[in-house]
XYZ file of C-alpha atoms in Angstrom:
613
model
C -28.434 -32.132 -8.266
C -30.417 -34.246 -10.677
C -29.097 -35.227 -14.058
C -30.745 -33.867 -17.190
C -33.351 -36.156 -18.696
C -32.790 -37.106 -22.308
C -35.876 -36.925 -24.508
C -37.729 -40.121 -25.337
C -36.572 -40.983 -28.854
C -39.201 -43.642 -29.491
C -42.516 -42.069 -28.518
C -43.953 -39.038 -30.290
C -44.034 -35.829 -28.299
C -47.121 -35.142 -26.263
C -49.501 -32.526 -27.483
C -49.009 -28.888 -26.639
C -52.046 -26.954 -25.478
C -52.482 -23.163 -25.493
C -49.539 -23.003 -27.866
C -47.219 -23.059 -24.881
C -47.868 -25.589 -22.138
C -47.001 -29.263 -22.763
C -48.531 -32.504 -21.603
C -52.061 -31.426 -22.363
C -52.104 -29.191 -19.289
C -53.759 -25.814 -19.393
C -51.717 -22.874 -18.255
C -52.482 -22.000 -14.625
C -54.912 -19.104 -14.391
C -53.240 -16.296 -12.440
C -54.913 -13.976 -9.961
C -54.755 -10.867 -12.147
C -55.263 -8.458 -9.251
C -52.377 -9.988 -7.293
C -50.298 -10.223 -10.474
C -50.733 -6.537 -11.270
C -50.012 -5.521 -7.677
C -46.811 -7.584 -7.593
C -45.816 -6.314 -11.017
C -46.106 -2.759 -9.764
C -43.963 -3.504 -6.727
C -41.402 -5.235 -8.919
C -41.210 -2.288 -11.364
C -40.868 0.128 -8.444
C -37.979 -1.908 -6.998
C -36.374 -2.153 -10.438
C -36.496 1.621 -10.706
C -34.744 2.039 -7.373
C -31.973 -0.311 -8.390
C -31.490 1.228 -11.843
C -31.132 4.635 -10.182
C -28.628 3.185 -7.730
C -26.644 1.549 -10.541
C -26.423 4.851 -12.445
C -25.428 6.843 -9.363
C -22.044 7.166 -7.628
C -22.797 4.285 -5.261
C -23.514 1.922 -8.141
C -20.486 2.956 -10.120
C -18.257 1.666 -7.328
C -19.701 -1.768 -7.815
C -19.647 -1.748 -11.608
C -17.882 -4.559 -13.465
C -14.180 -3.846 -13.493
C -10.990 -5.318 -14.814
C -12.442 -8.813 -15.364
C -14.987 -7.517 -17.904
C -12.348 -5.420 -19.639
C -9.980 -8.373 -19.782
C -12.707 -10.651 -21.153
C -13.594 -8.171 -23.897
C -9.957 -7.754 -24.860
C -9.168 -11.459 -25.012
C -12.324 -12.480 -26.878
C -11.657 -9.602 -29.270
C -8.283 -11.180 -30.067
C -10.055 -14.429 -30.956
C -12.429 -12.586 -33.263
C -9.523 -10.843 -34.990
C -7.840 -14.157 -35.827
C -10.982 -15.354 -37.621
C -11.686 -12.069 -39.402
C -8.121 -12.112 -40.737
C -8.970 -15.245 -42.744
C -12.290 -14.715 -44.588
C -12.333 -18.251 -46.007
C -12.025 -19.956 -42.607
C -14.511 -17.467 -41.162
C -17.055 -18.309 -43.855
C -16.555 -22.046 -43.277
C -17.112 -21.593 -39.537
C -20.287 -19.597 -40.200
C -21.497 -22.311 -42.581
C -21.061 -24.945 -39.844
C -23.295 -22.970 -37.513
C -25.874 -22.355 -40.239
C -26.028 -26.066 -41.086
C -26.483 -26.957 -37.423
C -29.393 -24.524 -37.106
C -30.988 -25.872 -40.288
C -30.863 -29.347 -38.771
C -32.377 -28.029 -35.553
C -35.190 -26.287 -37.405
C -35.938 -29.474 -39.346
C -36.081 -31.488 -36.118
C -38.289 -28.903 -34.415
C -40.632 -28.729 -37.418
C -41.203 -32.476 -37.231
C -42.009 -32.249 -33.530
C -44.449 -29.407 -34.091
C -46.223 -31.701 -36.574
C -46.513 -34.355 -33.887
C -43.772 -36.567 -35.336
C -40.803 -37.978 -33.401
C -37.378 -36.466 -34.048
C -33.992 -37.037 -32.501
C -32.404 -34.014 -30.840
C -29.569 -32.354 -32.741
C -27.608 -31.664 -29.567
C -27.928 -32.791 -25.943
C -26.712 -31.216 -22.707
C -23.800 -32.825 -20.919
C -24.995 -35.613 -18.588
C -24.124 -33.594 -15.464
C -25.627 -30.320 -16.697
C -28.498 -29.677 -14.273
C -29.690 -26.471 -15.932
C -32.052 -28.319 -18.286
C -33.185 -31.124 -15.972
C -36.824 -29.984 -15.853
C -38.932 -32.185 -18.129
C -40.400 -29.321 -20.153
C -37.013 -28.475 -21.623
C -37.459 -31.732 -23.593
C -41.205 -32.343 -23.813
C -42.101 -28.860 -25.017
C -40.764 -28.345 -28.577
C -40.568 -24.561 -28.157
C -38.340 -24.685 -25.093
C -36.475 -27.657 -26.506
C -35.648 -25.482 -29.532
C -34.396 -22.661 -27.264
C -32.277 -25.114 -25.291
C -30.726 -26.745 -28.349
C -30.147 -23.393 -30.083
C -28.246 -22.206 -27.031
C -26.154 -25.376 -26.845
C -25.314 -25.222 -30.557
C -24.258 -21.574 -30.358
C -22.229 -22.095 -27.163
C -20.357 -25.108 -28.508
C -19.752 -23.377 -31.819
C -18.236 -20.417 -29.972
C -16.070 -22.793 -27.946
C -14.807 -24.352 -31.172
C -13.843 -20.903 -32.469
C -11.616 -20.385 -29.434
C -10.145 -23.888 -29.653
C -9.392 -23.576 -33.375
C -8.231 -19.940 -33.460
C -4.816 -19.680 -35.054
C -1.909 -17.647 -33.745
C -2.948 -17.519 -30.066
C -0.406 -18.308 -27.383
C -1.422 -20.915 -24.789
C -2.149 -18.383 -22.032
C -4.350 -16.195 -24.239
C -6.284 -19.251 -25.463
C -6.748 -20.412 -21.867
C -8.081 -16.991 -20.865
C -10.417 -16.922 -23.868
C -11.812 -20.349 -22.976
C -12.330 -19.257 -19.381
C -14.045 -15.960 -20.182
C -16.182 -17.524 -22.887
C -17.375 -20.030 -20.308
C -18.410 -17.140 -18.049
C -20.274 -15.517 -20.955
C -22.088 -18.647 -22.122
C -23.005 -19.526 -18.535
C -24.496 -16.061 -18.081
C -26.484 -16.212 -21.342
C -28.047 -19.617 -20.713
C -31.824 -19.497 -21.287
C -32.225 -21.253 -17.947
C -31.258 -17.964 -16.254
C -34.120 -15.859 -17.657
C -37.801 -15.863 -16.862
C -39.174 -15.582 -20.444
C -37.063 -18.487 -21.720
C -37.308 -20.930 -18.802
C -40.521 -22.986 -18.640
C -40.036 -23.861 -14.976
C -39.682 -20.174 -14.041
C -42.751 -19.226 -16.097
C -44.888 -21.805 -14.304
C -43.474 -20.791 -10.931
C -44.172 -17.097 -11.535
C -47.742 -17.692 -12.710
C -48.457 -19.955 -9.754
C -47.212 -17.258 -7.375
C -48.824 -14.366 -9.264
C -45.429 -12.694 -9.459
C -44.866 -12.613 -5.686
C -41.642 -14.539 -6.236
C -40.205 -11.609 -8.218
C -41.017 -9.162 -5.433
C -39.336 -11.402 -2.847
C -36.408 -11.907 -5.194
C -35.916 -8.177 -5.686
C -35.975 -7.702 -1.904
C -33.260 -10.332 -1.484
C -31.283 -8.707 -4.294
C -31.365 -5.362 -2.499
C -30.354 -7.023 0.774
C -27.419 -8.801 -0.885
C -26.328 -5.601 -2.589
C -26.376 -3.775 0.740
C -24.510 -6.619 2.467
C -21.786 -6.353 -0.183
C -21.378 -2.609 0.266
C -22.562 -1.876 -3.264
C -21.156 -5.076 -4.761
C -23.605 -7.916 -5.225
C -22.779 -10.693 -2.772
C -25.055 -13.555 -3.795
C -26.058 -15.605 -0.785
C -25.504 -19.326 -1.212
C -26.900 -20.558 2.082
C -29.004 -19.535 5.058
C -26.418 -18.334 7.590
C -28.828 -18.242 10.525
C -28.478 -21.946 11.214
C -24.729 -21.907 11.803
C -22.356 -20.486 14.366
C -18.663 -21.239 14.715
C -18.075 -22.737 18.141
C -21.736 -23.733 18.596
C -22.500 -26.231 15.838
C -19.379 -25.819 13.677
C -15.745 -26.217 14.760
C -16.769 -27.869 18.037
C -14.002 -30.438 18.571
C -12.820 -29.833 22.174
C -9.467 -28.126 22.580
C -7.650 -25.023 23.766
C -5.764 -22.154 22.170
C -2.262 -22.630 23.584
C -0.351 -19.982 21.606
C -1.106 -16.721 19.815
C 0.860 -14.147 17.812
C 0.006 -11.567 15.140
C -0.666 -14.220 12.487
C -1.862 -17.389 14.217
C -3.701 -18.957 17.065
C -2.473 -22.487 17.717
C -5.149 -24.912 18.857
C -4.297 -28.150 20.663
C -7.191 -30.589 20.718
C -8.082 -32.571 23.814
C -7.168 -36.268 23.596
C -9.835 -38.934 23.115
C -7.641 -42.002 23.697
C -5.561 -43.189 26.639
C -2.395 -43.287 24.572
C -1.248 -41.207 21.612
C 1.506 -41.390 19.050
C 4.567 -39.824 20.583
C 5.269 -37.593 17.605
C 2.799 -34.672 17.663
C 0.883 -33.646 14.571
C 0.550 -30.134 13.098
C -2.158 -29.174 10.594
C -1.458 -26.156 8.361
C -4.734 -25.049 6.722
C -4.921 -22.494 3.898
C -5.135 -18.831 4.909
C -7.284 -18.213 1.845
C -10.095 -19.902 3.794
C -10.767 -20.597 7.459
C -9.524 -23.790 9.071
C -12.886 -25.192 10.140
C -13.452 -26.872 6.785
C -11.492 -29.564 8.612
C -13.942 -29.433 11.542
C -17.363 -28.648 10.082
C -19.236 -30.887 12.497
C -18.468 -34.041 14.519
C -19.629 -36.336 11.690
C -17.414 -34.697 9.036
C -14.498 -33.505 11.151
C -11.102 -34.661 9.920
C -9.507 -33.113 13.026
C -11.788 -35.031 15.401
C -11.181 -38.265 13.502
C -7.406 -37.791 13.864
C -7.790 -37.206 17.587
C -9.888 -40.377 17.835
C -7.064 -42.378 16.208
C -4.603 -41.286 18.884
C -2.842 -38.278 17.403
C -1.873 -35.223 19.459
C -3.366 -32.728 17.040
C -2.366 -29.081 16.774
C -3.994 -26.841 14.171
C -3.090 -23.344 13.037
C -5.934 -20.816 12.861
C -4.781 -17.893 10.715
C -5.742 -14.332 11.531
C -8.153 -12.621 9.149
C -5.697 -9.863 8.182
C -6.352 -6.167 7.791
C -4.225 -3.133 6.949
C -1.969 -3.783 9.964
C -0.755 -6.977 8.287
C 0.025 -5.433 4.883
C 3.772 -6.177 5.137
C 3.387 -9.769 6.315
C 4.950 -11.722 3.463
C 5.458 -15.378 2.632
C 8.477 -15.577 4.915
C 6.401 -14.093 7.747
C 3.804 -16.791 7.284
C 6.528 -19.429 7.425
C 8.381 -17.951 10.434
C 5.416 -16.693 12.460
C 3.133 -19.473 11.276
C 4.612 -22.942 10.853
C 7.915 -22.433 12.669
C 6.328 -20.563 15.576
C 3.774 -23.370 15.866
C 6.521 -26.009 15.980
C 8.274 -24.009 18.718
C 5.067 -23.927 20.755
C 4.441 -27.634 20.184
C 7.908 -28.331 21.587
C 7.091 -26.346 24.714
C 3.714 -28.069 25.147
C 4.893 -31.645 24.549
C 8.650 -31.668 25.053
C 9.069 -33.095 21.553
C 11.427 -31.579 19.004
C 10.062 -33.457 15.982
C 6.618 -33.227 14.396
C 4.551 -34.719 11.638
C 2.873 -31.985 9.585
C 0.119 -31.715 7.000
C -0.844 -28.800 4.773
C -4.067 -28.243 2.854
C -4.084 -26.343 -0.465
C -1.906 -23.218 -0.156
C -1.149 -24.308 3.409
C 0.536 -27.304 1.806
C 2.503 -25.022 -0.519
C 3.743 -23.097 2.514
C 4.579 -26.387 4.230
C 6.630 -27.482 1.194
C 8.476 -24.148 1.290
C 9.178 -24.740 4.996
C 10.499 -28.233 4.226
C 12.840 -26.753 1.623
C 14.016 -24.104 4.112
C 14.663 -26.743 6.773
C 16.557 -28.876 4.263
C 18.695 -25.869 3.311
C 19.444 -24.781 6.887
C 19.671 -28.155 8.637
C 16.852 -27.304 11.068
C 14.891 -30.417 10.148
C 12.137 -30.673 12.727
C 9.385 -31.856 10.338
C 10.004 -35.579 9.913
C 7.160 -36.443 7.543
C 4.666 -34.353 5.617
C 1.204 -34.748 4.147
C 0.156 -32.477 1.290
C -3.592 -32.290 0.656
C -4.607 -31.014 -2.811
C -1.406 -28.979 -2.842
C 0.502 -27.476 -5.749
C 4.261 -26.973 -5.728
C 4.674 -27.051 -9.515
C 2.235 -24.571 -11.088
C 2.790 -25.532 -14.732
C -0.662 -27.139 -14.901
C -2.370 -25.004 -12.266
C -5.762 -24.845 -13.985
C -8.134 -21.940 -14.492
C -6.766 -19.792 -11.667
C -3.764 -19.134 -13.917
C -6.143 -17.011 -15.999
C -5.794 -14.288 -13.343
C -1.986 -14.537 -13.102
C -0.279 -12.644 -15.877
C 1.886 -9.571 -15.379
C -0.803 -7.033 -16.257
C -3.485 -8.539 -14.021
C -1.118 -9.048 -11.090
C -0.092 -5.390 -11.319
C -3.764 -4.438 -11.156
C -4.263 -6.594 -8.055
C -1.147 -5.121 -6.449
C -2.364 -1.592 -7.130
C -5.700 -2.418 -5.528
C -4.013 -3.982 -2.490
C -1.719 -0.965 -2.113
C -4.760 1.215 -1.391
C -5.717 -0.640 1.783
C -2.984 -3.195 2.466
C -4.973 -6.303 1.592
C -7.166 -7.973 -1.006
C -10.826 -8.214 -0.025
C -12.035 -11.690 0.745
C -15.018 -11.254 -1.568
C -12.721 -10.916 -4.595
C -11.045 -14.233 -3.854
C -14.428 -15.855 -3.249
C -15.702 -14.522 -6.589
C -12.639 -15.897 -8.374
C -13.259 -19.354 -6.935
C -16.960 -19.190 -7.830
C -16.050 -18.279 -11.420
C -14.251 -21.606 -11.754
C -17.673 -23.314 -11.662
C -20.277 -20.702 -12.657
C -22.991 -23.239 -13.490
C -22.729 -24.665 -9.969
C -21.713 -21.747 -7.754
C -23.157 -18.593 -9.357
C -26.172 -18.876 -11.638
C -28.230 -21.489 -9.751
C -28.267 -19.154 -6.755
C -29.124 -16.084 -8.818
C -32.074 -17.941 -10.342
C -33.194 -19.482 -7.050
C -32.873 -16.291 -5.006
C -33.846 -13.459 -7.332
C -36.285 -15.089 -9.780
C -37.836 -17.936 -7.795
C -37.705 -15.737 -4.701
C -36.572 -18.632 -2.530
C -34.080 -18.335 0.281
C -31.244 -20.843 -0.101
C -31.254 -23.805 2.243
C -28.867 -24.146 5.166
C -25.679 -25.924 4.061
C -22.598 -25.997 6.261
C -20.090 -26.244 3.413
C -21.509 -23.186 1.653
C -21.616 -21.273 4.938
C -17.895 -21.936 5.288
C -17.377 -21.000 1.631
C -18.993 -17.603 2.225
C -16.917 -16.930 5.365
C -14.224 -15.210 3.311
C -10.795 -14.066 4.475
C -8.623 -11.192 3.325
C -5.118 -11.533 1.830
C -2.186 -9.382 3.090
C -0.663 -7.409 0.232
C 2.946 -8.590 0.602
C 2.042 -12.260 1.038
C -0.466 -12.389 -1.805
C 1.823 -10.583 -4.230
C 4.684 -12.992 -3.477
C 2.379 -15.997 -3.910
C 0.953 -14.838 -7.240
C 4.341 -13.939 -8.704
C 6.497 -16.783 -7.413
C 3.948 -19.569 -7.798
C 1.394 -18.841 -10.514
C 3.429 -16.454 -12.672
C 7.073 -17.589 -12.437
C 6.787 -21.072 -10.845
C 10.036 -20.469 -8.927
C 9.507 -23.134 -6.247
C 9.392 -26.047 -8.695
C 12.389 -24.655 -10.571
C 14.564 -24.281 -7.464
C 14.650 -20.486 -7.845
C 12.475 -19.326 -4.935
C 14.397 -17.219 -2.401
C 13.226 -16.525 1.153
C 15.407 -14.809 3.741
C 18.334 -14.825 1.284
C 18.111 -18.637 1.092
C 17.486 -20.325 -2.249
C 15.024 -23.173 -1.848
C 15.385 -26.499 -3.625
C 12.684 -29.148 -3.159
C 15.114 -31.793 -4.447
C 16.868 -31.477 -1.089
C 13.689 -32.466 0.755
C 14.221 -36.095 1.763
C 11.432 -36.641 4.328
C 8.594 -39.042 3.438
C 5.677 -37.271 1.759
C 2.052 -38.337 1.376
C 0.674 -36.372 -1.576
C -3.110 -36.434 -2.072
C -4.814 -35.236 -5.251
C -8.503 -35.428 -6.170
C -9.775 -36.410 -9.602
C -12.153 -33.476 -10.196
C -10.172 -30.725 -8.488
C -10.639 -27.359 -10.228
C -8.257 -25.488 -7.885
C -5.308 -27.876 -7.612
C -5.797 -30.141 -10.656
C -4.744 -33.766 -10.255
C -2.214 -33.398 -13.081
C -0.608 -30.452 -11.276
C -0.330 -32.360 -7.995
C 0.987 -35.452 -9.792
C 3.713 -33.527 -11.601
C 4.565 -31.714 -8.378
C 5.288 -35.059 -6.745
C 8.307 -35.413 -9.032
C 10.165 -32.355 -7.726
C 10.868 -33.744 -4.236
C 14.104 -35.548 -3.442
C 12.655 -38.231 -1.166
C 9.962 -40.879 -1.357
C 6.487 -39.636 -2.288
C 3.334 -41.704 -1.812
C 0.914 -40.237 -4.362
C -2.769 -41.020 -3.747
C -5.697 -40.002 -5.935
C -9.096 -39.572 -4.275
C -12.496 -39.276 -5.898
C -14.461 -36.014 -6.249
C -12.992 -32.533 -5.898
C -10.990 -30.069 -3.822
C -13.259 -30.239 -0.759
C -15.417 -33.359 -0.953
C -12.469 -35.519 -1.972
C -10.609 -34.513 1.186
C -13.529 -34.388 3.635
C -14.658 -37.969 3.049
C -15.076 -39.595 6.491
C -14.938 -43.398 6.876
C -18.320 -43.421 8.643
C -20.096 -42.178 5.501
C -17.647 -42.449 2.601
C -18.919 -41.172 -0.724
C -15.828 -41.758 -2.838
C -12.967 -44.195 -3.186
C -9.283 -43.645 -3.822
C -6.472 -44.989 -5.984
C -2.939 -46.032 -5.034
C -0.289 -46.923 -7.553
C 3.227 -46.874 -6.257
C 6.033 -44.619 -7.569
C 5.245 -41.377 -9.355
C 6.642 -41.674 -12.849
C 5.482 -41.327 -16.433
C 2.141 -39.669 -17.122
C -0.855 -39.339 -14.852
C -2.908 -41.399 -17.324
C -0.394 -44.237 -17.144
C -0.355 -44.041 -13.358
C -4.155 -44.212 -13.154
C -4.358 -47.140 -15.573
C -2.004 -49.137 -13.321
C -3.432 -47.924 -10.001
C -5.481 -49.981 -7.574
C -8.890 -48.619 -6.632
C -10.115 -48.976 -3.055
C -13.698 -48.258 -2.051
C -14.250 -45.939 0.873
C -12.326 -43.163 2.579
C -8.587 -42.667 2.162
C -8.290 -41.569 5.801
C -7.488 -45.037 7.303
C -4.890 -45.698 4.590
C -3.285 -42.360 5.400
C -3.249 -43.018 9.150
C -1.450 -46.317 8.573
C 1.145 -44.309 6.650
C 1.430 -41.791 9.518
C 1.715 -44.505 12.151
C 4.401 -46.345 10.176
C 6.652 -43.275 10.296
C 6.809 -43.244 14.108
C 4.650 -45.890 15.841
C 5.767 -45.294 19.460
C 2.947 -44.318 21.819
C 2.900 -42.374 25.086
C 0.171 -41.437 27.598
C -2.316 -38.903 26.222
C -1.387 -35.251 26.641
C -3.625 -32.469 27.911
C -3.662 -29.231 25.870
C -0.663 -27.072 26.703
C 0.895 -29.668 28.937
C 2.258 -28.077 32.105
C 4.037 -25.293 30.235
C 1.431 -23.417 28.171
C -1.688 -21.947 29.699
C -4.947 -21.916 27.818
C -5.700 -18.653 26.016
C -9.303 -19.721 25.551
C -11.279 -22.685 24.261
C -11.221 -23.865 20.671
C -11.938 -22.669 18.045
C -10.398 -19.438 19.357
C -10.951 -15.808 18.368
C -9.173 -15.407 15.003
C -11.594 -17.726 13.229
C -14.506 -15.529 14.289
C -13.126 -12.432 12.540
C -15.408 -11.695 9.590
C -14.265 -10.056 6.369
């Protein structure tokens, strides 16, 4: 994405012709016959969709608990201000003064005089990158008016008195959804780029956009599922998830993949990857250039990876303990059969890392300590600072989710995907709505977004336990989590841990991962990578985009740790492999998948990963 362009503060604005178009350019003359024909088709399609929205089919896809929750929480903010008329009047006066300044600045520009903007977008805000948002005083006024109103509303939430921390956090989150939705960049009449585009196409873009809207609505079964990429260019097993290997074990919850060796010798201690079940594992194996799994194989690791089933109603009672027993522990059993080794090195990504930490605590409590070192990738074990996802995790909302899951035994994958998209609405929601339904353009093919749209369902028992014990009650960090009548205490975990956070993570915030490092009983090597939850992890050495920071023991505050840390350019992967190799450097001849004991159940990436939600 391009960065917004700040207006030139030295030169006077260029003249505006036709009262609307800047830069001395005449408005493009439309083909009125084509424009009227397309307008008729657009109105006809709008009528169909309004009828659908008002009918029984549309009611099933109507906004639900999220909209109700947003209205309730923002209403609480309004009540705090209305209860104090003096503060309310002062807040209103601030907004009025800001708009007076904006009108004065705009008036000067309309007279052909230079004027500094009253407010500017954030440097990374791509919504207003098109030049006409700055060169055209009319659209510049709309842009600045929106920014002033949005930031004023944000200040009302921040300064509201008498709100508890959770309610304030929810209000900030839902206000961000509202202001993102109301941005003038999202609407044809208030976006100069969209006006030009529509006139140039004589409205054909709107007809195409409405067709795509209807297709997306049908694909979502009455719920709008906004496409983010062109799925036709990708196929798991053909050009995604293609690292050679075999499925060597399968049960109700997992397929275990062992990848074929690429070196003559391998580290003796086998390696197990535990991906999140909230997404599919091939984020770690998008293509040969980006594949973390392939890179590990190339370094001489015997790599096993869990591929979780995409659950349905048959899996409703599979709980967190099931995922530990039938997932990680069953995989370790199978690895022992395939390799003859009783000890493994393991890594977990996101919630897969949380499950791995729970397994470490169980092994420490029971003495069955087969995992000898662990890597946690953007993983939370202490959910005190868990970020915006905590907005969805209070008692009332969890009960609503549980009631919904009770109807069918699982949570639909689309609901989880929507929750993640809401964390970054200006990046993951509205650009695609504008591009698809107003510009009428199909999104480009992008492997990461294809993976992002390949949603998975959540079993009712497992998801309920996760929400309550992690996000709501934080029992793991407090030593109060109980599985199989065993109380789990991370302080008893003594194995070496490599704990990776990323600086811009909106799912597992760096602060949360940093504080979680303090709850383990053994040595933790905390590393901070650049970028976010995905790009910070999938950062191959061949084309590194971001660096990483190392800083020794985890103590004090994250800010203090960062200020003392050492930055290294390039991928963190080689640094991590040195850490892995130092734990157990002995090498043995490379192993074929399954060894002589486990027969292949089919080639990688297996069958579970192909199950669509």
